Coordinates of C-alpha atoms in Angstrom, one line a residue:
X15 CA -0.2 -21.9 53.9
X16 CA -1.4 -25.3 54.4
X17 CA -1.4 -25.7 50.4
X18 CA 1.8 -23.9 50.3
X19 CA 3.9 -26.8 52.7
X20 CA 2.1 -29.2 51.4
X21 CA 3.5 -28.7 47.4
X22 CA 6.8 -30.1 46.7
X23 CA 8.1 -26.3 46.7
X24 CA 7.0 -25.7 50.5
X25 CA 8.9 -28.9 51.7
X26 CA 11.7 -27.9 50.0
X27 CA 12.0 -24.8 51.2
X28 CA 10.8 -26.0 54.8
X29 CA 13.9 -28.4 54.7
X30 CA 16.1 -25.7 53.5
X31 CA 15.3 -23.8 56.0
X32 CA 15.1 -25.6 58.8
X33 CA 18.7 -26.8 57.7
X34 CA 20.2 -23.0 57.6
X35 CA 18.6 -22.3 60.5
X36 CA 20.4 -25.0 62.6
X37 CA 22.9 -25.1 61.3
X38 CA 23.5 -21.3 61.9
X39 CA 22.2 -22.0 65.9
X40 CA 24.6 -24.3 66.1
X41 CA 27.8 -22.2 65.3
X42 CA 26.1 -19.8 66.8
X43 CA 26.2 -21.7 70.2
X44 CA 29.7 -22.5 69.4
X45 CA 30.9 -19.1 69.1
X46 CA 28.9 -17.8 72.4
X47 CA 30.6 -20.9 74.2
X48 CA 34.0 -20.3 73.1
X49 CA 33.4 -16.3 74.1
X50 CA 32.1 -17.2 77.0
X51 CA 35.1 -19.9 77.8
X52 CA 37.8 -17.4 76.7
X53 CA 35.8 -14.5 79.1
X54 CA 36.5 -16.7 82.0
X55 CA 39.7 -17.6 81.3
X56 CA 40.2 -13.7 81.0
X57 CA 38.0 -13.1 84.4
X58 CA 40.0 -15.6 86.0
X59 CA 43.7 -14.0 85.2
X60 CA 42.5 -10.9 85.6
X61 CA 41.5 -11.7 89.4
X62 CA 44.8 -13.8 89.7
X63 CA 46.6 -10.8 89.4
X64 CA 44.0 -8.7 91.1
X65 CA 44.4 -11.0 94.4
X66 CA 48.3 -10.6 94.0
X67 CA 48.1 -6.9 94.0
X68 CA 45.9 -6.9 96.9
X69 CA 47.7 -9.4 99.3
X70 CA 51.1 -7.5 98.7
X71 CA 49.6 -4.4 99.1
X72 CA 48.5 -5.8 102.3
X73 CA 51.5 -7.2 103.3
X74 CA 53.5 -4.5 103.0
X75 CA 51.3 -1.8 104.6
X76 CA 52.1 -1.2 108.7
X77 CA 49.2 -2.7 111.1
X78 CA 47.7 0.8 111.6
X79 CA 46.8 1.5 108.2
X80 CA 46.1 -1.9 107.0
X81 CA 42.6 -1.7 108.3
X82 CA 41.8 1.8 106.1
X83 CA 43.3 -0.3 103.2
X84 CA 41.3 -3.2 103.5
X85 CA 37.6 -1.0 103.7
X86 CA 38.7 -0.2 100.4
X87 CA 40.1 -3.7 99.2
X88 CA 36.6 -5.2 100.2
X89 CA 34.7 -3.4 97.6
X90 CA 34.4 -4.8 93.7
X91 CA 34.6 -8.5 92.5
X92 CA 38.1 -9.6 94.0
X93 CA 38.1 -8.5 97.5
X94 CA 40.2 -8.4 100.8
X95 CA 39.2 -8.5 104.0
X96 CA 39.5 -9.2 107.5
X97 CA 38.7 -13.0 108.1
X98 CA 36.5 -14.8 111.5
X99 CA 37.6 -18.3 110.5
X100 CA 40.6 -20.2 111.6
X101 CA 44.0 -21.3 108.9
X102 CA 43.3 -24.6 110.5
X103 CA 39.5 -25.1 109.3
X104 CA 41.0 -24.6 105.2
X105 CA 40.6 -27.2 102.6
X106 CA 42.4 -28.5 100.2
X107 CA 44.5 -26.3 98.1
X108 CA 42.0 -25.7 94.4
X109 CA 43.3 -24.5 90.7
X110 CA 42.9 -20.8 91.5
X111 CA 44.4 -20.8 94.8
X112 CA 47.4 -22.9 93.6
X113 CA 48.5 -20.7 91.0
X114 CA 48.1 -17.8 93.1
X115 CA 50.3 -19.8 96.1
X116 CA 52.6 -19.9 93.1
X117 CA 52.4 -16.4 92.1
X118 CA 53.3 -14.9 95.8
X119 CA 55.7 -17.6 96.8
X120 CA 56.4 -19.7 99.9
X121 CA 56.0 -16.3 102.5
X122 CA 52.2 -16.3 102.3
X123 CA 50.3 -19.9 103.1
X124 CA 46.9 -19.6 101.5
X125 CA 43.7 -22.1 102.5
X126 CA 40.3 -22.7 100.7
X127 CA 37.5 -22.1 102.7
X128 CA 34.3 -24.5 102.7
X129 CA 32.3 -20.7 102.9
X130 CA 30.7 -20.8 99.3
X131 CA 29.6 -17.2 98.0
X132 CA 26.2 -16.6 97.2
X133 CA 26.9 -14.7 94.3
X134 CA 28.3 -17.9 92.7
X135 CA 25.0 -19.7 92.3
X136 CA 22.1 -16.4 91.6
X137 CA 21.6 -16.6 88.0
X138 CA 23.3 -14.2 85.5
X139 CA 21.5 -11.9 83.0
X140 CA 22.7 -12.9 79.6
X141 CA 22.8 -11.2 75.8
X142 CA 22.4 -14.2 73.9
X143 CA 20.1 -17.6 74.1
X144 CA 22.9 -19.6 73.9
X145 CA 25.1 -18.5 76.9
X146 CA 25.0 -20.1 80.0
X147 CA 23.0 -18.2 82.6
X148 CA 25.7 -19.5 85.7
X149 CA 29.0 -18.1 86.4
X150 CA 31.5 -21.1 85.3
X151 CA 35.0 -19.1 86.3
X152 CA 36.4 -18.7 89.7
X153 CA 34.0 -18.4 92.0
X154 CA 35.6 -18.9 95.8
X155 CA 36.8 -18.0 99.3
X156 CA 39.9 -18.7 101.2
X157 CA 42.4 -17.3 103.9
X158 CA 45.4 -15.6 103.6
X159 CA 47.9 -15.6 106.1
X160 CA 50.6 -13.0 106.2
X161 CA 54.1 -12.8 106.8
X162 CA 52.8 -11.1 110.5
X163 CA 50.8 -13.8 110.6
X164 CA 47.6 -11.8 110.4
X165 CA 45.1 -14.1 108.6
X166 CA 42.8 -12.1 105.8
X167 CA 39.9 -13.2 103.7
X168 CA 40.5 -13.1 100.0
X169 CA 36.7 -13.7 97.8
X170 CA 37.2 -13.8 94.3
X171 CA 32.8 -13.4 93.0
X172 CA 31.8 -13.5 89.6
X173 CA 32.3 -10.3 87.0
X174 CA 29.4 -8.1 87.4
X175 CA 26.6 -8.7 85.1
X176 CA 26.2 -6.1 82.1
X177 CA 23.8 -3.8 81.5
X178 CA 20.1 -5.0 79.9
X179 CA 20.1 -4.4 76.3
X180 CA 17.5 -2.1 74.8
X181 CA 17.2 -4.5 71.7
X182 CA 15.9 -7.7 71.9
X183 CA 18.3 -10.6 70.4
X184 CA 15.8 -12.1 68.6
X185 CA 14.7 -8.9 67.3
X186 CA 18.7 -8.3 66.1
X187 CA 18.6 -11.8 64.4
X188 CA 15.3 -11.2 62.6
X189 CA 17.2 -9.3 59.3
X190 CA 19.2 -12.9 59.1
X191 CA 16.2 -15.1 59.5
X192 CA 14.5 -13.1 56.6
X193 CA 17.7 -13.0 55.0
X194 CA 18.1 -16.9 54.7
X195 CA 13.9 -17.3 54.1
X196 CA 14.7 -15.7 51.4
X197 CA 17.2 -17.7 49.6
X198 CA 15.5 -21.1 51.0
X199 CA 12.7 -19.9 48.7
X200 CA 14.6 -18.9 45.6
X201 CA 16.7 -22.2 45.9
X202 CA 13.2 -24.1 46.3
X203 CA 11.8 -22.2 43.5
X204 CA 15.0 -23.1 41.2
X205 CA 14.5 -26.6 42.3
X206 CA 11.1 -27.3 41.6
X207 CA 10.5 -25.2 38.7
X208 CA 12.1 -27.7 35.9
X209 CA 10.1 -30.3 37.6
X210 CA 7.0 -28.7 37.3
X211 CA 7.6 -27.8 34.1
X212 CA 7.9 -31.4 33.4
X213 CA 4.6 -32.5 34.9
X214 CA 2.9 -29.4 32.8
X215 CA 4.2 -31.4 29.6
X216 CA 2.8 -34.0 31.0
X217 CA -0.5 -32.7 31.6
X218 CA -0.5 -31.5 28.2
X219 CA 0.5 -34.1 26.3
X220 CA -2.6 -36.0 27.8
X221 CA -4.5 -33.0 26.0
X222 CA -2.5 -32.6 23.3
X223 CA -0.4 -34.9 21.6
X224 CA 0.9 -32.6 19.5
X225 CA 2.3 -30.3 21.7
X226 CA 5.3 -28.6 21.1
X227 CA 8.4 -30.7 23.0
X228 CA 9.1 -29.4 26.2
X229 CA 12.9 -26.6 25.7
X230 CA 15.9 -28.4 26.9
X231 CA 17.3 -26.0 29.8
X232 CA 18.3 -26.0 33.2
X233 CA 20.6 -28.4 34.9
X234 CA 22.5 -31.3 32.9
X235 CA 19.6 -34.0 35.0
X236 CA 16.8 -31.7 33.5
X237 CA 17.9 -31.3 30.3
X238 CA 18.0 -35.1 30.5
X239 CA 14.8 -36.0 31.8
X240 CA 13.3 -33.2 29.1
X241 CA 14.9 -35.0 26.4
X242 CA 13.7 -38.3 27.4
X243 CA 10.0 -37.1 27.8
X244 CA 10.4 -35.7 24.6
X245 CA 11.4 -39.2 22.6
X246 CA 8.1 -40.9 24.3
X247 CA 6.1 -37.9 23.2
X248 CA 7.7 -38.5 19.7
X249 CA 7.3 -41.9 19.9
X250 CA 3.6 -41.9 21.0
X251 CA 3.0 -39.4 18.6
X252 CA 4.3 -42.1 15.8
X253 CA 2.4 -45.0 17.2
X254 CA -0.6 -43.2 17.0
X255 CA -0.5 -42.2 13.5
X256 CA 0.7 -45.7 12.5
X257 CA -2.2 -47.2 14.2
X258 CA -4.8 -44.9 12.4
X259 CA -2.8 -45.1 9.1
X260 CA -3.0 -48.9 9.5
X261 CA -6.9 -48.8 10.2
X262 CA -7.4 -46.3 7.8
X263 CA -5.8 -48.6 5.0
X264 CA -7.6 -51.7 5.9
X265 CA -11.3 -50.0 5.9
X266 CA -9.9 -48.3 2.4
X267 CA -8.9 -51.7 1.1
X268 CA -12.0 -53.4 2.4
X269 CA -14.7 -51.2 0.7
X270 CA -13.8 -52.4 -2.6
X271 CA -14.2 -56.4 -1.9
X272 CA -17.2 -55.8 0.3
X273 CA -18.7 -53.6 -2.5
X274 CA -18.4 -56.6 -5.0
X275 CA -20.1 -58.5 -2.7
X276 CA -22.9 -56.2 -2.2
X277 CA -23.3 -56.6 -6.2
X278 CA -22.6 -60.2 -6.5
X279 CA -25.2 -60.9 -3.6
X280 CA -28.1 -59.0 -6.2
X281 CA -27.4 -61.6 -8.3
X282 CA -28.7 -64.7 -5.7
X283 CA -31.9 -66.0 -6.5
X284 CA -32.9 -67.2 -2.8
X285 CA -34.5 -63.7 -1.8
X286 CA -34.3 -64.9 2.0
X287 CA -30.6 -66.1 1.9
X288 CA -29.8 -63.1 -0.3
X289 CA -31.1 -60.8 2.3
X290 CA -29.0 -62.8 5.5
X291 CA -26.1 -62.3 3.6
X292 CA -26.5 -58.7 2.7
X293 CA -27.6 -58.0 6.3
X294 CA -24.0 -60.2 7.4
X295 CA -22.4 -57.5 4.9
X296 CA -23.9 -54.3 6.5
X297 CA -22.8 -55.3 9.4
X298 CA -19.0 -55.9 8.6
X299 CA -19.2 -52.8 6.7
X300 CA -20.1 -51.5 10.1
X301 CA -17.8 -52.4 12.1
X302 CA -15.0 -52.0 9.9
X303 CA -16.5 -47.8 9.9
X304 CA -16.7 -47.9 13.7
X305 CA -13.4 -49.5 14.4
X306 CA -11.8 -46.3 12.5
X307 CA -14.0 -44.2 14.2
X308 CA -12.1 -45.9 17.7
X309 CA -8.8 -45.3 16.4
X310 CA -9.9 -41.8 15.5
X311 CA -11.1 -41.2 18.8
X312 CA -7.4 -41.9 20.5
X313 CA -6.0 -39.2 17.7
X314 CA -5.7 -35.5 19.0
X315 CA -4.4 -33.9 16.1
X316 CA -7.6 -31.8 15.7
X317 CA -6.9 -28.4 17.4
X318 CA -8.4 -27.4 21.0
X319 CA -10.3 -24.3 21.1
X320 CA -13.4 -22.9 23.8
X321 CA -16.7 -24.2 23.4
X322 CA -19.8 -22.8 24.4
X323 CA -21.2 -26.0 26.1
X324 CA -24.8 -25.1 26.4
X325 CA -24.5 -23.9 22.2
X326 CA -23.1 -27.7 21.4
X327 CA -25.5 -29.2 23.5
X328 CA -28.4 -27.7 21.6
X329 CA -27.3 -28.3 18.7
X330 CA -26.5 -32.4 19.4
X331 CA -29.8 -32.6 20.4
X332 CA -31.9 -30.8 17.5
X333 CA -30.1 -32.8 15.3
X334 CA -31.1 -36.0 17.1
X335 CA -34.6 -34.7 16.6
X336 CA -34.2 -33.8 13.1
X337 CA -33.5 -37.2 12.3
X338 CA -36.9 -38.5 14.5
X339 CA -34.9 -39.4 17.4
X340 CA -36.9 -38.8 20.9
X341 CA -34.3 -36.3 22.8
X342 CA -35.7 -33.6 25.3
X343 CA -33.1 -31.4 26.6
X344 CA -33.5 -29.6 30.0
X345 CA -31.1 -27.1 32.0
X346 CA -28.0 -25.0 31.1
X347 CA -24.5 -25.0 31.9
X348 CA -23.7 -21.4 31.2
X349 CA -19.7 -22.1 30.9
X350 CA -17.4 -22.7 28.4
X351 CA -14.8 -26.0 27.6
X352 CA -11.5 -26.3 26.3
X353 CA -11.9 -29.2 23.4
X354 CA -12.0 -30.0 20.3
X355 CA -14.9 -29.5 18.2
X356 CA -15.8 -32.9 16.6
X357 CA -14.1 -35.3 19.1
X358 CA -16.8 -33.8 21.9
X359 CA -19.8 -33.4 19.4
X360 CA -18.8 -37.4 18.7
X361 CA -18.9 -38.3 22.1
X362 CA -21.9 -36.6 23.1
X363 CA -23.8 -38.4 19.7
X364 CA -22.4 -41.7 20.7
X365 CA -24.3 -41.1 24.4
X366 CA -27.1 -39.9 23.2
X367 CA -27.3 -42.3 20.1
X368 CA -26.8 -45.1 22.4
X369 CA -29.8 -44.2 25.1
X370 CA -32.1 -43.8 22.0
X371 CA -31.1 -47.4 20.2
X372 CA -31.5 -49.2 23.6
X373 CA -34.0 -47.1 25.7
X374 CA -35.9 -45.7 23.2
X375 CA -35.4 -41.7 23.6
X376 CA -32.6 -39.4 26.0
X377 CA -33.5 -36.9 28.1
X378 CA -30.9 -35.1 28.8
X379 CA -30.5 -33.0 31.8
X380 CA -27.9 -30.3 32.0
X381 CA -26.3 -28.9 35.5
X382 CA -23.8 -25.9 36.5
X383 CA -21.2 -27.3 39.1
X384 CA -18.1 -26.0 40.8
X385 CA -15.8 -25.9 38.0
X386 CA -17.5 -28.4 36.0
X387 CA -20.2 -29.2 34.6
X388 CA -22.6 -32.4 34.9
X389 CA -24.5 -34.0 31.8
X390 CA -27.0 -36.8 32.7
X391 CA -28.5 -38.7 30.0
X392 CA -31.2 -40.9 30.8
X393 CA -33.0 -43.5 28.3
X394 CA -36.0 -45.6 29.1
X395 CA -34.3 -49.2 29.0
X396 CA -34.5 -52.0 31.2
X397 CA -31.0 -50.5 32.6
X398 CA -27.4 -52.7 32.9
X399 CA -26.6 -55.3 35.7
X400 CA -24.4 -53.7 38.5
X401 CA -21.6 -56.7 37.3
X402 CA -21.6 -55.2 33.9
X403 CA -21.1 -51.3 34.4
X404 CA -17.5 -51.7 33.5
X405 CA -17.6 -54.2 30.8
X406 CA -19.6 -52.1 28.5
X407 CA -16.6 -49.5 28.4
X408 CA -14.5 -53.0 26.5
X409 CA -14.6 -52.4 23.1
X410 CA -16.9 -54.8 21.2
X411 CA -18.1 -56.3 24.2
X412 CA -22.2 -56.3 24.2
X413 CA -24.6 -57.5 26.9
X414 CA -26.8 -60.4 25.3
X415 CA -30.2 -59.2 26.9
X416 CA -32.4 -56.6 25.3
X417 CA -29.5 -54.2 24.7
X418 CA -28.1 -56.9 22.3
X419 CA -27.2 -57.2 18.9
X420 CA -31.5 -57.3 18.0
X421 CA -30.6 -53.5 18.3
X422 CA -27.5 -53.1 15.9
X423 CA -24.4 -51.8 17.3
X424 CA -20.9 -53.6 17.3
X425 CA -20.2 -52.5 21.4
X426 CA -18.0 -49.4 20.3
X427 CA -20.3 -46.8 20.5
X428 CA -19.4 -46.3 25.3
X429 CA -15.7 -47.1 24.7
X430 CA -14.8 -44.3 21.7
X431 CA -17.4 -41.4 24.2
X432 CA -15.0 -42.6 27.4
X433 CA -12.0 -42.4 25.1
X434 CA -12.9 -38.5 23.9
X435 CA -14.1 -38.0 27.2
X436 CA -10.8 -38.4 29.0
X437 CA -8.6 -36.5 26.6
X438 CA -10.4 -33.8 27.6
X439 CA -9.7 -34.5 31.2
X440 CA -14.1 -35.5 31.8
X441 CA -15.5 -38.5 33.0
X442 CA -18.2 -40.9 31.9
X443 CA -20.2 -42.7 34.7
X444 CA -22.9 -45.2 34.5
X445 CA -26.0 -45.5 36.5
X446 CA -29.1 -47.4 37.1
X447 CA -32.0 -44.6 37.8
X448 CA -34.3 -45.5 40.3
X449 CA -37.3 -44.9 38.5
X450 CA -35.9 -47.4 35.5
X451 CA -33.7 -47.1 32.6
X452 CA -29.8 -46.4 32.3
X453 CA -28.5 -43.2 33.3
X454 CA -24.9 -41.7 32.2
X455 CA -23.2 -39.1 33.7
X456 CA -21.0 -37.0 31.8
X457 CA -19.1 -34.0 33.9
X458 CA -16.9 -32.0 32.0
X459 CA -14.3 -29.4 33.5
X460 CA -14.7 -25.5 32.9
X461 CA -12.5 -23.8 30.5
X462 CA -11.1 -20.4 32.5
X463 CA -9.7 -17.7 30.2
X464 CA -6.1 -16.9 30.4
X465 CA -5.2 -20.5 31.8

């Protein structure tokens, strides 16, 4: 759940929902006010007309059988009745008792009475969360005085409450609640879905830069956004392939000038000179071989497919021993990465290459880890300065101590494995071991079927 709210699809739908949900408790306390306004309004005419009934009733009635009349009159919610407290202790006239002075005319004198109910202020038992829980209507006392003069007590007490509900409210608002869950989710869904399809593209595009554009649908911002991340794939895609094309033509239009010199320099008599310069050759021959391989390694055009890590491992390393290279390789991974086949197998020979030329062998240590896993390559060098971990990733860049250029190398061997290593979503650490030499860490993510 906590994943779930935390995505961009759970706050969506947690803001959608939160939105319907006030905004239906708000009308819903707007419609319970307004019933409950327009039931007292009702309440109160109804015992307007009530107390008129009764008083004339009264009124009318001889002395002797007035007193039978009013034991009946004193029952209900408006009732009549004989009254202990003098005209002369009323109060002011109020709203209810006004209109009702109004209704029976200028015969009866009616006064307030300071005596407050006690029904008026015991809470009420209510239907709905949102209605008030006190009486707000008519809610008084006062004295009536007839056209005999006899004085009468008229109490006008709050509607009696209804009956408890078998069904909880909440439990009669649940089918809603669910109702509007609901559509907050589809709504998010719709939402994010486009967007996430987007950062997919993205994803793959790091992996693949010739995957297919992403389809223009959804709404007109979408579509738009698609279309844009498809030109910059496009035009990445173009940049790419004019770089190695560019890199590709100067190494092919190099060879032929640096193989004249190779044959012109047989011809110098001075056999030391003639060997400086043919080493000077080798190595621009070099470079110019290795600074294709560094455009090569930013190309992805070669197709990804599952490797069996522990079967490319072994193989790397018995060809390093073919060749009289000292590699010992320990461990196994037991899992399978998504790659392609000659980018990785180049960036594991650069790592191991690299350990042999400045450490003099690789052992290489191999490790199963949650979802990944970790290659450590150690060699038996003097090891890098903490200040210069980072600087050997630059291409070209070389440290001037025993991993110098006495050991051959033009500095591109660490950046064209770190390139390789992060299309493929790994990463490439260095490490100074504590028993001596350099140590690199290569971890690597598992490939899961079906993903």
């Amino acid at each position: 759940m906590r994943a779930f709210l935390g995505s961009m699809t759970g706050r969506v739908f947690l803001v959608l929902l939160l939105g319907i949900v006030a905004s239906a408790a708000l009308t819903q306390w707007l419609a319970v006010n307004e019933r409950t306004r327009a039931l007292e309004r009702y309440r109160d005419f109804h015992a307007l007309e009530r107390a008129e009934q009764l008083i004339t009733t009264a009124d009318v009635m001889p002395e002797s059988a007035r007193p039978t009349f009013l034991v009946a009159a004193s029952r209900g919610t408006v009732r009549l009745e004989m009254s202990d407290v003098p005209q002369a202790q009323a109060l002011p006239a109020t709203e209810f008792s006004t209109s009702l002075q109004q209704r029976l005319g200028e015969r009866y004198k009616l006064g307030p009475l300071a005596e407050h109910p006690i029904a008026c202020d015991q809470p009420r038992q209510t239907t709905s969360i949102f209605a008030p829980t006190q009486w707000r209507g008519t809610c008084e006392t006062m004295n009536v005085q007839l056209h005999d003069g006899q004085i009468l007590k008229l109490s006008v007490l709050p509607p009696r409450q209804p009956p408890a509900s078998p069904h909880s409210e909440l439990l009669s608002l649940l089918p809603f609640l669910l109702s509007i869950a609901f559509l907050a989710y589809l709504v998010a869904r719709m939402t994010i879905k486009p967007l996430k399809r987007l950062a997919q593209a993205a994803k793959d595009l790091g992996n693949d830069i010739n995957h297919p554009p992403v389809a223009l649908s959804g709404a007109s911002e979408i579509r738009q956004a698609s279309a844009a991340f498809n030109a910059m794939q496009a035009r990445i895609r173009q940049h790419i392939t004019q770089r190695t094309q560019m890199l590709a033509a100067i190494t092919h239009d190099l060879q032929t000038p640096l193989t004249r010199l190779r044959l012109r320099l047989e011809k110098v008599n001075d056999p030391e000179l003639q060997q400086r310069l043919i080493d000077d050759l080798s190595a621009m021959q070099q470079m110019v071989k290795e600074g294709l391989d560094l455009a090569r390694s930013m190309d992805s055009t070669e197709t990804m497919q599952a490797l069996d890590l522990d079967a490319l491992l072994d193989s790397v390393c018995s060809d390093a021993t073919d060749v009289g290279q000292h590699v010992e390789l320990r461990g196994r991974a037991a899992m399978a990465l998504m790659g392609r086949p000659m980018a990785i197998r180049r960036c594991l020979v650069n790592l191991i290459d690299n350990a042999v030329k400045y450490g003099h062998y690789a052992n290489v240590t191999v490790e199963r880890l949650a979802g990944a896993a970790r290659i450590r390559i150690r060699d038996g060098g003097p090891g890098i300065a903490p200040d210069q971990m980072a600087r050997v990733f630059e291409p070209f860049y070389r440290i001037e101590t025993s991993r110098s250029r006495e050991s051959g190398g033009t500095g591109l061997g660490l950046t064209i494995a770190r390139n390789i290593a992060e299309q493929h979503g790994a990463n490439v650490t260095l490490s100074n071991h504590k028993d001596g030499g350099l140590e690199v860490t290569l971890v690597v993510p598992e490939y899961y079927a079906g993903n």
